[in-house]
Short mmCIF file of C-alpha atoms in Angstrom, two decimals:
data_model
loop_
_atom_site.label_atom_id
_atom_site.label_comp_id
_atom_site.label_asym_id
_atom_site.label_seq_id
_atom_site.Cartn_x
_atom_site.Cartn_y
_atom_site.Cartn_z
CA UNK G 1 -8.22 -15.11 -9.32
CA UNK G 2 -4.56 -14.80 -8.38
CA UNK G 3 -3.09 -16.12 -11.06
CA UNK G 4 -0.60 -19.72 -10.57
CA UNK G 5 2.64 -19.90 -8.21
CA UNK G 6 5.52 -19.10 -10.10
CA UNK G 7 4.52 -16.97 -12.64
CA UNK G 8 6.88 -14.82 -14.04
CA UNK G 9 5.24 -10.80 -14.87
CA UNK G 10 6.96 -8.29 -16.38
CA UNK G 11 10.70 -9.33 -15.78
CA UNK G 12 9.52 -10.58 -12.14
CA UNK G 13 8.85 -14.35 -10.60
CA UNK G 14 5.28 -14.19 -8.41
CA UNK G 15 4.40 -16.46 -5.74
CA UNK G 16 1.31 -15.91 -4.59
CA UNK G 17 1.23 -14.60 -0.76
CA UNK G 18 0.06 -16.93 2.52
CA UNK G 19 -4.01 -16.88 2.75
CA UNK G 20 -5.13 -16.66 6.63
CA UNK G 21 -8.73 -18.01 6.88
CA UNK G 22 -9.53 -16.38 10.00
CA UNK G 23 -7.05 -13.87 12.16
CA UNK G 24 -4.90 -16.25 14.20
CA UNK G 25 -1.41 -16.23 12.87
CA UNK G 26 1.46 -18.23 14.87
CA UNK G 27 -0.16 -17.39 18.53
CA UNK G 28 1.56 -13.49 17.36
CA UNK G 29 -0.35 -10.63 16.43
CA UNK G 30 -0.63 -9.76 12.39
CA UNK G 31 2.09 -7.40 13.20
CA UNK G 32 4.47 -9.69 13.97
CA UNK G 33 4.46 -10.73 10.76
CA UNK G 34 7.45 -11.11 8.38
CA UNK G 35 6.25 -11.31 4.95
CA UNK G 36 2.68 -10.40 3.49
CA UNK G 37 -0.67 -11.91 4.48
CA UNK G 38 -3.48 -11.91 3.48
CA UNK G 39 -6.77 -12.71 5.84
CA UNK G 40 -9.90 -13.69 3.76
CA UNK G 41 -13.04 -12.28 4.12
CA UNK G 42 -11.96 -9.82 8.08
CA UNK G 43 -14.12 -7.30 6.94
CA UNK G 44 -17.07 -8.46 5.76
CA UNK G 45 -18.45 -7.68 8.49
CA UNK G 46 -18.05 -3.56 7.89
CA UNK G 47 -21.11 -1.78 6.29
CA UNK G 48 -18.90 -0.90 3.67
CA UNK G 49 -18.11 -4.28 2.99
CA UNK G 50 -21.66 -4.04 0.96
CA UNK G 51 -21.23 -0.28 -0.72
CA UNK G 52 -21.68 0.02 -5.18
CA UNK G 53 -20.10 3.06 -6.75
CA UNK G 54 -23.78 4.10 -6.50
CA UNK G 55 -24.23 4.32 -2.37
CA UNK G 56 -20.89 5.47 -1.89
CA UNK G 57 -21.45 8.60 -4.32
CA UNK G 58 -25.61 8.92 -2.41
CA UNK G 59 -23.75 8.57 0.89
CA UNK G 60 -20.20 10.38 0.79
CA UNK G 61 -20.10 12.27 -2.37
CA UNK G 62 -19.16 15.36 -0.95
CA UNK G 63 -16.51 14.12 0.83
CA UNK G 64 -12.79 15.85 -0.12
CA UNK G 65 -9.86 13.85 -0.57
CA UNK G 66 -6.30 14.57 -2.82
CA UNK G 67 -6.48 13.04 -6.46
CA UNK G 68 -3.51 12.92 -8.47
CA UNK G 69 -4.16 13.77 -11.72
CA UNK G 70 -2.25 12.19 -14.30
CA UNK G 71 -2.13 12.84 -18.48
CA UNK G 72 -4.51 10.91 -20.68
CA UNK G 73 -2.13 8.31 -21.67
CA UNK G 74 -0.88 7.61 -18.04
CA UNK G 75 -2.15 5.37 -15.98
CA UNK G 76 0.90 5.48 -13.27
CA UNK G 77 0.18 7.22 -10.37
CA UNK G 78 2.94 7.69 -8.14
CA UNK G 79 3.40 9.98 -4.98
CA UNK G 80 5.13 12.88 -5.17
CA UNK G 81 6.94 14.64 -1.75
CA UNK G 82 5.31 18.32 -1.78
CA UNK G 83 7.74 19.58 0.55
CA UNK G 84 10.95 18.80 -1.77
CA UNK G 85 8.93 19.19 -4.73
CA UNK G 86 8.66 22.71 -4.20
CA UNK G 87 11.65 23.83 -2.98
CA UNK G 88 13.95 25.77 -4.66
CA UNK G 89 16.39 22.99 -5.42
CA UNK G 90 13.53 21.08 -7.89
CA UNK G 91 11.66 24.05 -9.32
CA UNK G 92 14.16 25.44 -10.59
CA UNK G 93 15.00 22.67 -12.79
CA UNK G 94 13.64 21.16 -16.00
CA UNK G 95 12.04 18.37 -13.49
CA UNK G 96 8.97 17.63 -14.07
CA UNK G 97 6.31 16.28 -11.79
CA UNK G 98 4.38 13.12 -13.30
CA UNK G 99 1.87 13.69 -11.58
CA UNK G 100 -0.69 16.66 -9.95
CA UNK G 101 -2.09 16.44 -7.01
CA UNK G 102 -5.87 18.64 -6.44
CA UNK G 103 -8.49 18.51 -3.86
CA UNK G 104 -11.99 17.21 -4.74
CA UNK G 105 -14.77 15.86 -3.82
CA UNK G 106 -15.69 11.89 -4.60
CA UNK G 107 -18.37 12.53 -6.72
CA UNK G 108 -16.89 15.33 -8.53
CA UNK G 109 -13.48 11.97 -9.24
CA UNK G 110 -15.96 8.87 -9.27
CA UNK G 111 -18.65 11.00 -11.85
CA UNK G 112 -14.89 11.55 -14.42
CA UNK G 113 -13.17 8.36 -13.23
CA UNK G 114 -13.01 6.39 -16.58
CA UNK G 115 -12.77 10.32 -18.75
CA UNK G 116 -9.15 11.70 -16.91
CA UNK G 117 -7.56 9.15 -14.60
CA UNK G 118 -7.28 10.41 -11.49
CA UNK G 119 -6.94 8.44 -7.89
CA UNK G 120 -8.02 9.94 -5.03
CA UNK G 121 -7.32 9.43 -1.46
CA UNK G 122 -9.08 11.53 1.71
CA UNK G 123 -8.67 10.88 5.43
CA UNK G 124 -12.28 9.13 7.19
CA UNK G 125 -11.82 10.53 9.96
CA UNK G 126 -14.38 13.26 11.29
CA UNK G 127 -16.11 12.83 7.56
CA UNK G 128 -19.44 10.64 6.88
CA UNK G 129 -17.51 7.54 6.04
CA UNK G 130 -16.37 7.02 9.39
CA UNK G 131 -19.92 4.93 10.47
CA UNK G 132 -19.83 2.59 7.04
CA UNK G 133 -16.25 1.49 7.65
CA UNK G 134 -17.36 1.23 11.72
CA UNK G 135 -16.07 3.22 14.52
CA UNK G 136 -14.94 0.29 16.69
CA UNK G 137 -12.51 -0.40 12.91
CA UNK G 138 -10.98 3.62 13.57
CA UNK G 139 -10.49 3.05 17.11
CA UNK G 140 -7.01 2.98 19.02
CA UNK G 141 -8.82 1.11 22.05
CA UNK G 142 -8.90 -2.30 19.57
CA UNK G 143 -11.41 -4.77 21.70
CA UNK G 144 -14.31 -3.91 20.51
CA UNK G 145 -13.28 -5.51 16.81
CA UNK G 146 -11.50 -9.12 16.08
CA UNK G 147 -9.65 -7.71 12.67
CA UNK G 148 -7.94 -4.68 14.50
CA UNK G 149 -7.62 -6.57 17.85
CA UNK G 150 -6.04 -9.21 15.70
CA UNK G 151 -3.06 -7.27 14.35
CA UNK G 152 -2.08 -5.99 16.92
CA UNK G 153 -2.42 -8.56 18.79
CA UNK G 154 1.21 -10.40 20.17
CA UNK G 155 2.86 -7.37 18.63
CA UNK G 156 6.03 -8.01 21.46
CA UNK G 157 6.06 -10.85 22.05
CA UNK G 158 7.98 -12.19 24.36
CA UNK G 159 8.12 -9.06 26.19
CA UNK G 160 5.44 -8.62 29.09
CA UNK G 161 3.72 -4.74 28.46
CA UNK G 162 0.89 -4.55 27.03
CA UNK G 163 0.64 -5.53 23.71
CA UNK G 164 -1.62 -2.66 22.77
CA UNK G 165 1.05 -0.52 23.44
CA UNK G 166 3.92 -2.83 21.04
CA UNK G 167 2.62 -0.68 17.96
CA UNK G 168 0.79 3.40 18.14
CA UNK G 169 -0.51 4.33 14.47
CA UNK G 170 1.74 5.98 12.07
CA UNK G 171 -0.84 7.06 9.62
CA UNK G 172 -4.16 8.23 10.27
CA UNK G 173 -7.18 5.17 8.14
CA UNK G 174 -7.23 6.84 4.34
CA UNK G 175 -10.20 5.98 1.71
CA UNK G 176 -8.62 5.22 -1.70
CA UNK G 177 -10.68 4.86 -5.31
CA UNK G 178 -9.06 3.90 -8.23
CA UNK G 179 -10.40 2.96 -12.44
CA UNK G 180 -9.61 -0.56 -13.79
CA UNK G 181 -5.85 0.08 -14.87
CA UNK G 182 -5.17 2.56 -12.35
CA UNK G 183 -1.51 2.20 -11.22
CA UNK G 184 -0.03 3.02 -7.75
CA UNK G 185 4.37 2.21 -8.91
CA UNK G 186 6.74 0.37 -7.07
CA UNK G 187 7.39 2.26 -3.49
CA UNK G 188 7.51 1.45 0.34
CA UNK G 189 6.09 2.71 2.87
CA UNK G 190 8.42 3.26 6.28
CA UNK G 191 5.11 1.74 8.64
CA UNK G 192 3.64 -1.40 8.96
CA UNK G 193 0.31 -1.51 6.15
CA UNK G 194 -2.91 -2.81 6.84
CA UNK G 195 -4.84 -1.95 3.14
CA UNK G 196 -8.38 -3.57 3.92
CA UNK G 197 -10.02 -4.00 0.30
CA UNK G 198 -13.78 -2.27 0.85
CA UNK G 199 -14.65 -2.75 -2.81
CA UNK G 200 -13.73 -4.28 -6.11
CA UNK G 201 -10.74 -5.72 -6.51
CA UNK G 202 -6.86 -4.53 -6.12
CA UNK G 203 -2.98 -6.92 -7.45
CA UNK G 204 -0.58 -6.26 -6.01
CA UNK G 205 3.57 -7.84 -5.97
CA UNK G 206 5.72 -7.08 -2.71
CA UNK G 207 9.28 -7.18 -2.63
CA UNK G 208 11.56 -8.67 0.02
CA UNK G 209 13.92 -5.20 1.53
CA UNK G 210 16.82 -7.98 -0.23
CA UNK G 211 15.28 -6.53 -3.48
CA UNK G 212 14.76 -2.40 -2.55
CA UNK G 213 18.77 -2.20 -4.01
CA UNK G 214 18.11 -4.04 -7.16
CA UNK G 215 14.98 -1.50 -7.47
CA UNK G 216 16.87 1.77 -7.87
CA UNK G 217 15.22 3.44 -5.16
CA UNK G 218 15.07 7.16 -6.09
CA UNK G 219 17.59 9.50 -3.42
CA UNK G 220 16.48 10.80 -0.25
CA UNK G 221 15.81 14.48 -1.53
CA UNK G 222 14.02 13.28 -4.21
CA UNK G 223 10.66 14.67 -4.70
CA UNK G 224 10.03 10.57 -5.39
CA UNK G 225 12.05 9.41 -2.72
CA UNK G 226 11.02 5.73 -1.41
CA UNK G 227 9.90 5.63 -5.33
CA UNK G 228 11.94 2.89 -6.92
CA UNK G 229 13.72 4.07 -10.48
CA UNK G 230 12.46 0.22 -12.55
CA UNK G 231 10.03 0.31 -13.72
CA UNK G 232 8.60 -3.19 -13.55
CA UNK G 233 6.16 -3.31 -16.95
CA UNK G 234 8.82 -1.35 -18.88
CA UNK G 235 10.02 -2.99 -22.13
CA UNK G 236 12.64 -5.51 -21.29
CA UNK G 237 15.36 -4.38 -23.65
CA UNK G 238 14.71 -0.78 -22.44
CA UNK G 239 15.74 -1.85 -19.05
CA UNK G 240 17.75 -4.14 -19.51
CA UNK G 241 20.06 -1.03 -20.60
CA UNK G 242 18.89 1.76 -18.10
CA UNK G 243 18.77 -0.92 -15.36
CA UNK G 244 20.84 -4.11 -15.74
CA UNK G 245 21.43 -5.05 -11.90
CA UNK G 246 17.30 -5.25 -12.23
CA UNK G 247 18.44 -9.01 -14.58
CA UNK G 248 21.36 -10.66 -12.13
CA UNK G 249 21.00 -13.73 -10.82
CA UNK G 250 18.76 -14.93 -8.50
CA UNK G 251 15.79 -14.05 -10.60
CA UNK G 252 13.12 -11.43 -8.71
CA UNK G 253 11.02 -12.54 -6.82
CA UNK G 254 8.03 -11.01 -6.13
CA UNK G 255 4.93 -12.29 -3.35
CA UNK G 256 1.78 -11.73 -5.82
CA UNK G 257 -1.35 -10.26 -3.67
CA UNK G 258 -4.64 -10.43 -4.77
CA UNK G 259 -7.25 -8.80 -2.43
CA UNK G 260 -11.51 -8.81 -3.30
CA UNK G 261 -13.76 -7.09 -1.20
CA UNK G 262 -13.91 -7.39 1.88
CA UNK G 263 -9.80 -9.03 2.52
CA UNK G 264 -7.18 -7.45 4.31
CA UNK G 265 -3.76 -7.51 3.41
CA UNK G 266 -0.96 -6.63 6.15
CA UNK G 267 2.68 -6.25 4.76
CA UNK G 268 5.72 -5.21 6.73
CA UNK G 269 7.39 -2.02 6.77
CA UNK G 270 10.56 -1.10 4.03
CA UNK G 271 8.61 -4.15 1.65
CA UNK G 272 8.06 -2.21 -2.49
CA UNK G 273 5.50 -2.85 -4.11
CA UNK G 274 3.55 -2.29 -7.09
CA UNK G 275 -0.66 -1.73 -6.96
CA UNK G 276 -2.80 -2.36 -9.75
CA UNK G 277 -6.73 -2.13 -10.15
CA UNK G 278 -8.15 -4.80 -12.03
CA UNK G 279 -12.18 -3.59 -11.36
CA UNK G 280 -13.71 -1.22 -12.69
CA UNK G 281 -13.66 0.38 -9.51
CA UNK G 282 -11.50 -0.34 -6.46
CA UNK G 283 -12.11 1.25 -2.98
CA UNK G 284 -9.65 0.38 -0.48
CA UNK G 285 -8.96 1.67 3.52
CA UNK G 286 -5.47 1.72 4.67
CA UNK G 287 -3.95 2.45 8.21
CA UNK G 288 -0.20 2.25 9.26
CA UNK G 289 1.65 1.46 12.68
CA UNK G 290 5.76 1.68 13.74
CA UNK G 291 6.93 0.14 16.37
CA UNK G 292 6.52 2.63 19.73
CA UNK G 293 10.77 1.60 20.63
CA UNK G 294 12.45 2.77 17.82
CA UNK G 295 14.13 -1.11 16.79
CA UNK G 296 11.65 -3.47 18.38
CA UNK G 297 12.26 -6.78 17.63
CA UNK G 298 10.07 -5.92 13.24
CA UNK G 299 12.71 -3.79 11.95
CA UNK G 300 15.68 -5.84 12.75
CA UNK G 301 15.37 -7.96 9.64
CA UNK G 302 16.40 -4.61 7.61
CA UNK G 303 18.91 -3.52 9.45
CA UNK G 304 20.89 -6.67 8.94
CA UNK G 305 20.75 -6.49 5.43
CA UNK G 306 22.13 -2.90 5.12
CA UNK G 307 24.28 -4.13 6.91
CA UNK G 308 25.17 -6.67 4.72
CA UNK G 309 24.98 -4.64 2.28
CA UNK G 310 27.29 -2.75 3.00
CA UNK G 311 29.62 -5.05 3.78
CA UNK G 312 29.79 -5.95 0.03
#
């Protein structure tokens, strides 16, 4: 269950995400939204919506993917940029990556999920998972799947061009497996994101790009780039001593999204988000899109905020 409106969680005032009960949004496509949106039950027709852990292992146990492995006492799984992290500038320092990554079979991950801290991600195309999430759902020709058709429809509102050409795939579909309590710490993605919850439940706090500076992202040359230095779950005394700007007025707000099996979350690029698994096991599928044209309307609010921040 989503928490009540305007509850303070981890030093952040949370407001529940807007929930849609059908695929229509303001006569435009879901990617045209400037806020996170949950479409309840939009993926219930997918075969994967009936997954159980047993069925997942039986059907897809041999699927391989990159697994982030954390220390026994750690539940946080930040992404470490492999290209930056392996360069001499960082390997010659005392800096240590917070997690290690290893290619593993899904079966080995799930069987050890509660004994060792692991977070699995794997490509979907070309694997047995492909059939369970449905070929129409993975095709760039969206005509045969109402979810993806609605997501991309109207993306070029106001233009005469074909809406289907307004956005292109920025990242192929990925499967994510995690255990209760696992956290993907606050970070932003550079593309529009679609998360389909296939099994279990996740809770996300999403921050408008206007909050980015106060969350103190790592510089772009750091292995943890796009990640926030601020840990919103940390002790308040420690946070105030290290990141006083985080507590400046107005109070930090976030959009809280709780997604259950069959739900779909769509959120714009560059919204920082913190993700927590709140069920024994969670299975999610993500897909990302970017505007075909570099300066398409979706990027304008962020660019305007950058200009305003630079002028201060």
